[in-house]
Amino acid sequence: MVHFRLRSFSRLVTLPLVLAAGLIALAGGAKAQDKRQNAPGEFDFYVLSLSWSPSFCEEAAERSRGGGRSNIQCEGRPYSFVVHGLWPQYENGFPEYCQRPSPRLNRSIVSSMLDLMPAPGLIFNEWDKHGTCSGLTDRNYFETIRKARAAIKIPAEYLDLSETKTVAPGEVEEAFIRANPGLSNAAVSVTCNRTRLSEVRICLSKDLQFRACEELERRSCRRDQVTMPPIRGG
């Protein structure tokens, strides 16, 4: 009987401790998430993500050989850097899919953006995932993307790359800094996959001025060197 009471007492003590631990864990998770999470228009800055299209297309070709679908971006005219997206960000973390279902995207807007974002599927996805968090209408959001892209000058050495180029991520950052007065190392980052340069990401304030952001550095490429495949047709 004594043993039964001890076991019962142990359960009674353990249960509150387990519940308390669960509450602490939930509190920690909530603390890690921005209190404005997924509220449209409530964010701190943008990240403009510029994708090196030849890298994307080489990866798409590899997937296609494995049974994946080809991508419209890789079937038309050659591209260098294209816009992947303009992403609202918090100082820590980011919102996404802020309206479900998302407002219907006008197809005329899709057609008008194909020069910068050369795949309709990409445009629809960026609106659903990121545009709905901007607090802007669809037309204003994509006009903002166009303004953000117009504010960035692509370094001359990457405009007509005809041969595979091996680069250090820092070298690419410095090229963008030289080409864009006011841009600093704290506002630009390069991402990569196992071997190729993937994207250049630039932090912009809500009024599209360069601004520093620690969050960007955490996701940057850690490799000493990566390759930039040549522009298709180059």
mmCIF file of C-alpha atoms in Angstrom:
data_model
loop_
_atom_site.group_PDB
_atom_site.id
_atom_site.type_symbol
_atom_site.label_atom_id
_atom_site.label_comp_id
_atom_site.label_asym_id
_atom_site.label_seq_id
_atom_site.Cartn_x
_atom_site.Cartn_y
_atom_site.Cartn_z
ATOM 1 C CA MET A 1 0.000 0.000 0.000
ATOM 2 C CA VAL A 2 2.860 2.347 0.761
ATOM 3 C CA HIS A 3 4.367 1.648 -2.655
ATOM 4 C CA PHE A 4 1.044 2.507 -4.281
ATOM 5 C CA ARG A 5 0.871 5.827 -2.478
ATOM 6 C CA LEU A 6 4.446 6.693 -3.443
ATOM 7 C CA ARG A 7 3.795 5.932 -7.094
ATOM 8 C CA SER A 8 0.571 7.939 -6.986
ATOM 9 C CA PHE A 9 2.369 10.857 -5.355
ATOM 10 C CA SER A 10 5.107 10.632 -7.994
ATOM 11 C CA ARG A 11 2.512 10.854 -10.744
ATOM 12 C CA LEU A 12 0.836 13.812 -9.083
ATOM 13 C CA VAL A 13 4.153 15.684 -8.852
ATOM 14 C CA THR A 14 5.331 14.703 -12.315
ATOM 15 C CA LEU A 15 2.145 15.773 -14.143
ATOM 16 C CA PRO A 16 2.349 19.474 -13.137
ATOM 17 C CA LEU A 17 6.059 19.479 -14.027
ATOM 18 C CA VAL A 18 5.314 18.059 -17.470
ATOM 19 C CA LEU A 19 2.535 20.576 -18.000
ATOM 20 C CA ALA A 20 4.795 23.392 -16.837
ATOM 21 C CA ALA A 21 7.555 22.273 -19.193
ATOM 22 C CA GLY A 22 5.066 22.208 -22.046
ATOM 23 C CA LEU A 23 3.903 25.718 -21.247
ATOM 24 C CA ILE A 24 7.499 26.954 -21.123
ATOM 25 C CA ALA A 25 8.191 25.350 -24.489
ATOM 26 C CA LEU A 26 5.087 26.971 -25.974
ATOM 27 C CA ALA A 27 6.080 30.317 -24.508
ATOM 28 C CA GLY A 28 9.557 29.968 -25.981
ATOM 29 C CA GLY A 29 8.112 29.152 -29.381
ATOM 30 C CA ALA A 30 5.766 32.112 -29.195
ATOM 31 C CA LYS A 31 8.616 34.406 -28.188
ATOM 32 C CA ALA A 32 10.640 33.288 -31.219
ATOM 33 C CA GLN A 33 7.755 34.243 -33.508
ATOM 34 C CA ASP A 34 7.149 37.902 -34.254
ATOM 35 C CA LYS A 35 3.991 39.140 -32.525
ATOM 36 C CA ARG A 36 2.840 40.602 -35.849
ATOM 37 C CA GLN A 37 3.160 37.216 -37.527
ATOM 38 C CA ASN A 38 1.411 37.197 -40.898
ATOM 39 C CA ALA A 39 -0.412 40.510 -40.419
ATOM 40 C CA PRO A 40 -0.503 42.131 -43.890
ATOM 41 C CA GLY A 41 1.624 45.278 -44.079
ATOM 42 C CA GLU A 42 3.188 44.736 -40.660
ATOM 43 C CA PHE A 43 6.887 44.087 -41.319
ATOM 44 C CA ASP A 44 10.260 45.827 -41.038
ATOM 45 C CA PHE A 45 11.949 45.728 -44.439
ATOM 46 C CA TYR A 46 12.134 43.964 -47.811
ATOM 47 C CA VAL A 47 14.606 41.527 -49.291
ATOM 48 C CA LEU A 48 14.972 41.766 -53.059
ATOM 49 C CA SER A 49 16.117 38.362 -54.279
ATOM 50 C CA LEU A 50 17.876 38.207 -57.661
ATOM 51 C CA SER A 51 18.287 34.688 -59.014
ATOM 52 C CA TRP A 52 21.154 33.763 -61.336
ATOM 53 C CA SER A 53 18.982 32.220 -64.043
ATOM 54 C CA PRO A 54 21.692 29.974 -65.608
ATOM 55 C CA SER A 55 22.160 28.190 -62.264
ATOM 56 C CA PHE A 56 18.424 27.730 -61.906
ATOM 57 C CA CYS A 57 18.177 26.353 -65.431
ATOM 58 C CA GLU A 58 21.031 23.891 -64.969
ATOM 59 C CA GLU A 59 19.328 22.577 -61.842
ATOM 60 C CA ALA A 60 16.003 22.423 -63.709
ATOM 61 C CA ALA A 61 17.683 20.412 -66.481
ATOM 62 C CA GLU A 62 19.086 17.992 -63.924
ATOM 63 C CA ARG A 63 15.614 17.554 -62.427
ATOM 64 C CA SER A 64 14.157 17.083 -65.899
ATOM 65 C CA ARG A 65 16.573 14.242 -66.624
ATOM 66 C CA GLY A 66 15.282 12.665 -63.447
ATOM 67 C CA GLY A 67 11.693 12.949 -64.643
ATOM 68 C CA GLY A 68 10.942 16.528 -63.558
ATOM 69 C CA ARG A 69 9.216 19.106 -65.758
ATOM 70 C CA SER A 70 11.117 21.663 -67.799
ATOM 71 C CA ASN A 71 10.654 25.329 -66.883
ATOM 72 C CA ILE A 72 9.405 28.083 -69.171
ATOM 73 C CA GLN A 73 12.132 30.396 -67.858
ATOM 74 C CA CYS A 74 14.730 28.114 -69.443
ATOM 75 C CA GLU A 75 13.086 27.666 -72.824
ATOM 76 C CA GLY A 76 13.009 31.227 -74.153
ATOM 77 C CA ARG A 77 15.525 34.015 -74.470
ATOM 78 C CA PRO A 78 18.694 33.956 -72.331
ATOM 79 C CA TYR A 79 18.532 35.579 -68.890
ATOM 80 C CA SER A 80 21.201 36.636 -66.394
ATOM 81 C CA PHE A 81 19.869 37.848 -63.041
ATOM 82 C CA VAL A 82 16.079 37.697 -62.788
ATOM 83 C CA VAL A 83 13.804 38.697 -59.932
ATOM 84 C CA HIS A 84 12.932 35.788 -57.680
ATOM 85 C CA GLY A 85 10.894 37.968 -55.355
ATOM 86 C CA LEU A 86 10.500 40.944 -53.052
ATOM 87 C CA TRP A 87 9.981 39.543 -49.583
ATOM 88 C CA PRO A 88 8.617 41.355 -46.517
ATOM 89 C CA GLN A 89 10.817 40.561 -43.504
ATOM 90 C CA TYR A 90 10.875 40.982 -39.739
ATOM 91 C CA GLU A 91 14.135 41.706 -37.954
ATOM 92 C CA ASN A 92 13.884 38.021 -37.017
ATOM 93 C CA GLY A 93 11.964 35.778 -39.359
ATOM 94 C CA PHE A 94 9.398 36.662 -41.993
ATOM 95 C CA PRO A 95 5.665 36.523 -42.704
ATOM 96 C CA GLU A 96 4.174 34.328 -45.416
ATOM 97 C CA TYR A 97 0.771 33.500 -46.913
ATOM 98 C CA CYS A 98 -0.852 36.388 -45.052
ATOM 99 C CA GLN A 99 -4.242 35.980 -46.760
ATOM 100 C CA ARG A 100 -5.837 32.599 -47.354
ATOM 101 C CA PRO A 101 -7.189 32.328 -49.925
ATOM 102 C CA SER A 102 -5.105 35.088 -51.472
ATOM 103 C CA PRO A 103 -6.858 37.764 -53.566
ATOM 104 C CA ARG A 104 -7.075 36.701 -57.193
ATOM 105 C CA LEU A 105 -4.104 37.973 -59.214
ATOM 106 C CA ASN A 106 -5.020 39.808 -62.411
ATOM 107 C CA ARG A 107 -3.525 38.014 -65.424
ATOM 108 C CA SER A 108 -2.633 41.300 -67.092
ATOM 109 C CA ILE A 109 -0.256 41.918 -64.187
ATOM 110 C CA VAL A 110 1.328 38.508 -64.750
ATOM 111 C CA SER A 111 1.931 39.322 -68.419
ATOM 112 C CA SER A 112 3.405 42.710 -67.553
ATOM 113 C CA MET A 113 5.998 41.166 -65.182
ATOM 114 C CA LEU A 114 7.409 38.470 -67.456
ATOM 115 C CA ASP A 115 10.383 40.626 -68.443
ATOM 116 C CA LEU A 116 11.612 40.597 -64.830
ATOM 117 C CA MET A 117 10.127 37.336 -63.533
ATOM 118 C CA PRO A 118 10.073 35.053 -66.596
ATOM 119 C CA ALA A 119 7.647 32.372 -65.420
ATOM 120 C CA PRO A 120 3.925 32.806 -64.661
ATOM 121 C CA GLY A 121 4.055 30.165 -61.936
ATOM 122 C CA LEU A 122 6.750 32.134 -60.119
ATOM 123 C CA ILE A 123 4.681 35.325 -60.261
ATOM 124 C CA PHE A 124 1.548 33.646 -58.889
ATOM 125 C CA ASN A 125 3.549 31.977 -56.110
ATOM 126 C CA GLU A 126 5.324 35.180 -55.082
ATOM 127 C CA TRP A 127 2.004 36.993 -54.813
ATOM 128 C CA ASP A 128 0.419 34.243 -52.711
ATOM 129 C CA LYS A 129 3.387 33.749 -50.382
ATOM 130 C CA HIS A 130 4.939 37.210 -50.126
ATOM 131 C CA GLY A 131 2.824 39.817 -51.888
ATOM 132 C CA THR A 132 -0.156 39.212 -49.620
ATOM 133 C CA CYS A 133 2.071 40.163 -46.676
ATOM 134 C CA SER A 134 3.052 43.533 -48.150
ATOM 135 C CA GLY A 135 -0.244 45.230 -47.368
ATOM 136 C CA LEU A 136 -0.339 46.430 -50.990
ATOM 137 C CA THR A 137 -2.763 45.680 -53.789
ATOM 138 C CA ASP A 138 -1.510 43.245 -56.389
ATOM 139 C CA ARG A 139 -0.809 46.039 -58.862
ATOM 140 C CA ASN A 140 1.032 48.177 -56.292
ATOM 141 C CA TYR A 141 3.056 45.207 -55.072
ATOM 142 C CA PHE A 142 4.354 44.353 -58.523
ATOM 143 C CA GLU A 143 4.975 48.033 -59.271
ATOM 144 C CA THR A 144 7.098 48.048 -56.106
ATOM 145 C CA ILE A 145 9.022 45.021 -57.380
ATOM 146 C CA ARG A 146 9.720 46.886 -60.615
ATOM 147 C CA LYS A 147 10.911 49.972 -58.718
ATOM 148 C CA ALA A 148 13.121 47.863 -56.456
ATOM 149 C CA ARG A 149 14.704 46.105 -59.432
ATOM 150 C CA ALA A 150 15.231 49.427 -61.215
ATOM 151 C CA ALA A 151 17.114 50.697 -58.150
ATOM 152 C CA ILE A 152 19.737 47.920 -58.508
ATOM 153 C CA LYS A 153 22.482 48.023 -61.119
ATOM 154 C CA ILE A 154 23.805 44.620 -62.164
ATOM 155 C CA PRO A 155 27.622 44.636 -62.389
ATOM 156 C CA ALA A 156 28.780 44.759 -66.000
ATOM 157 C CA GLU A 157 30.785 41.538 -65.730
ATOM 158 C CA TYR A 158 27.594 39.522 -65.150
ATOM 159 C CA LEU A 159 25.461 40.975 -67.943
ATOM 160 C CA ASP A 160 26.817 38.858 -70.778
ATOM 161 C CA LEU A 161 28.672 35.943 -69.200
ATOM 162 C CA SER A 162 29.657 33.616 -72.037
ATOM 163 C CA GLU A 163 31.768 31.090 -70.100
ATOM 164 C CA THR A 164 31.460 29.409 -66.722
ATOM 165 C CA LYS A 165 32.970 31.663 -64.072
ATOM 166 C CA THR A 166 34.350 30.546 -60.712
ATOM 167 C CA VAL A 167 33.837 33.190 -58.048
ATOM 168 C CA ALA A 168 34.076 33.703 -54.300
ATOM 169 C CA PRO A 169 30.736 34.796 -52.790
ATOM 170 C CA GLY A 170 32.463 37.851 -51.324
ATOM 171 C CA GLU A 171 33.713 38.784 -54.794
ATOM 172 C CA VAL A 172 30.136 38.913 -56.088
ATOM 173 C CA GLU A 173 29.047 41.013 -53.112
ATOM 174 C CA GLU A 174 31.863 43.477 -53.720
ATOM 175 C CA ALA A 175 30.955 43.745 -57.411
ATOM 176 C CA PHE A 176 27.389 44.716 -56.466
ATOM 177 C CA ILE A 177 28.671 47.201 -53.876
ATOM 178 C CA ARG A 178 30.934 48.872 -56.452
ATOM 179 C CA ALA A 179 28.071 49.083 -58.952
ATOM 180 C CA ASN A 180 25.555 50.474 -56.430
ATOM 181 C CA PRO A 181 26.696 53.522 -54.403
ATOM 182 C CA GLY A 182 25.330 53.366 -50.862
ATOM 183 C CA LEU A 183 25.097 49.564 -50.779
ATOM 184 C CA SER A 184 27.188 47.988 -47.996
ATOM 185 C CA ASN A 185 28.296 44.486 -47.036
ATOM 186 C CA ALA A 186 25.664 44.553 -44.286
ATOM 187 C CA ALA A 187 22.877 44.885 -46.865
ATOM 188 C CA VAL A 188 23.847 42.286 -49.480
ATOM 189 C CA SER A 189 24.325 38.537 -49.379
ATOM 190 C CA VAL A 190 24.993 35.688 -51.807
ATOM 191 C CA THR A 191 23.355 32.264 -51.555
ATOM 192 C CA CYS A 192 24.474 29.060 -53.220
ATOM 193 C CA ASN A 193 23.767 25.359 -53.532
ATOM 194 C CA ARG A 194 26.470 22.688 -53.394
ATOM 195 C CA THR A 195 28.437 24.061 -56.348
ATOM 196 C CA ARG A 196 26.644 27.010 -57.978
ATOM 197 C CA LEU A 197 25.823 30.583 -57.101
ATOM 198 C CA SER A 198 22.055 30.773 -56.623
ATOM 199 C CA GLU A 199 20.993 34.295 -55.685
ATOM 200 C CA VAL A 200 22.076 37.772 -54.656
ATOM 201 C CA ARG A 201 19.820 39.174 -51.933
ATOM 202 C CA ILE A 202 19.642 42.854 -51.049
ATOM 203 C CA CYS A 203 17.915 44.415 -48.052
ATOM 204 C CA LEU A 204 15.751 47.460 -48.693
ATOM 205 C CA SER A 205 13.679 49.657 -46.433
ATOM 206 C CA LYS A 206 9.981 50.048 -47.122
ATOM 207 C CA ASP A 207 10.814 53.105 -49.226
ATOM 208 C CA LEU A 208 13.390 51.006 -51.130
ATOM 209 C CA GLN A 209 16.577 52.443 -49.656
ATOM 210 C CA PHE A 210 19.532 50.169 -48.864
ATOM 211 C CA ARG A 211 19.559 49.087 -45.221
ATOM 212 C CA ALA A 212 21.577 46.693 -43.086
ATOM 213 C CA CYS A 213 20.003 43.443 -41.899
ATOM 214 C CA GLU A 214 21.524 40.719 -39.731
ATOM 215 C CA GLU A 215 18.967 38.157 -40.875
ATOM 216 C CA LEU A 216 20.454 38.110 -44.371
ATOM 217 C CA GLU A 217 23.918 37.100 -43.213
ATOM 218 C CA ARG A 218 22.605 34.005 -41.428
ATOM 219 C CA ARG A 219 21.463 32.528 -44.755
ATOM 220 C CA SER A 220 24.501 33.458 -46.859
ATOM 221 C CA CYS A 221 26.740 31.066 -48.795
ATOM 222 C CA ARG A 222 29.557 29.590 -46.686
ATOM 223 C CA ARG A 223 31.569 28.102 -49.549
ATOM 224 C CA ASP A 224 34.934 29.532 -50.566
ATOM 225 C CA GLN A 225 34.100 29.357 -54.260
ATOM 226 C CA VAL A 226 31.093 28.633 -56.458
ATOM 227 C CA THR A 227 30.479 28.571 -60.191
ATOM 228 C CA MET A 228 28.305 30.846 -62.298
ATOM 229 C CA PRO A 229 27.183 28.910 -65.396
ATOM 230 C CA PRO A 230 27.176 30.997 -68.578
ATOM 231 C CA ILE A 231 24.080 32.715 -69.856
ATOM 232 C CA ARG A 232 22.139 30.303 -72.039
ATOM 233 C CA GLY A 233 23.060 30.867 -75.644
ATOM 234 C CA GLY A 234 26.206 32.702 -74.542
#
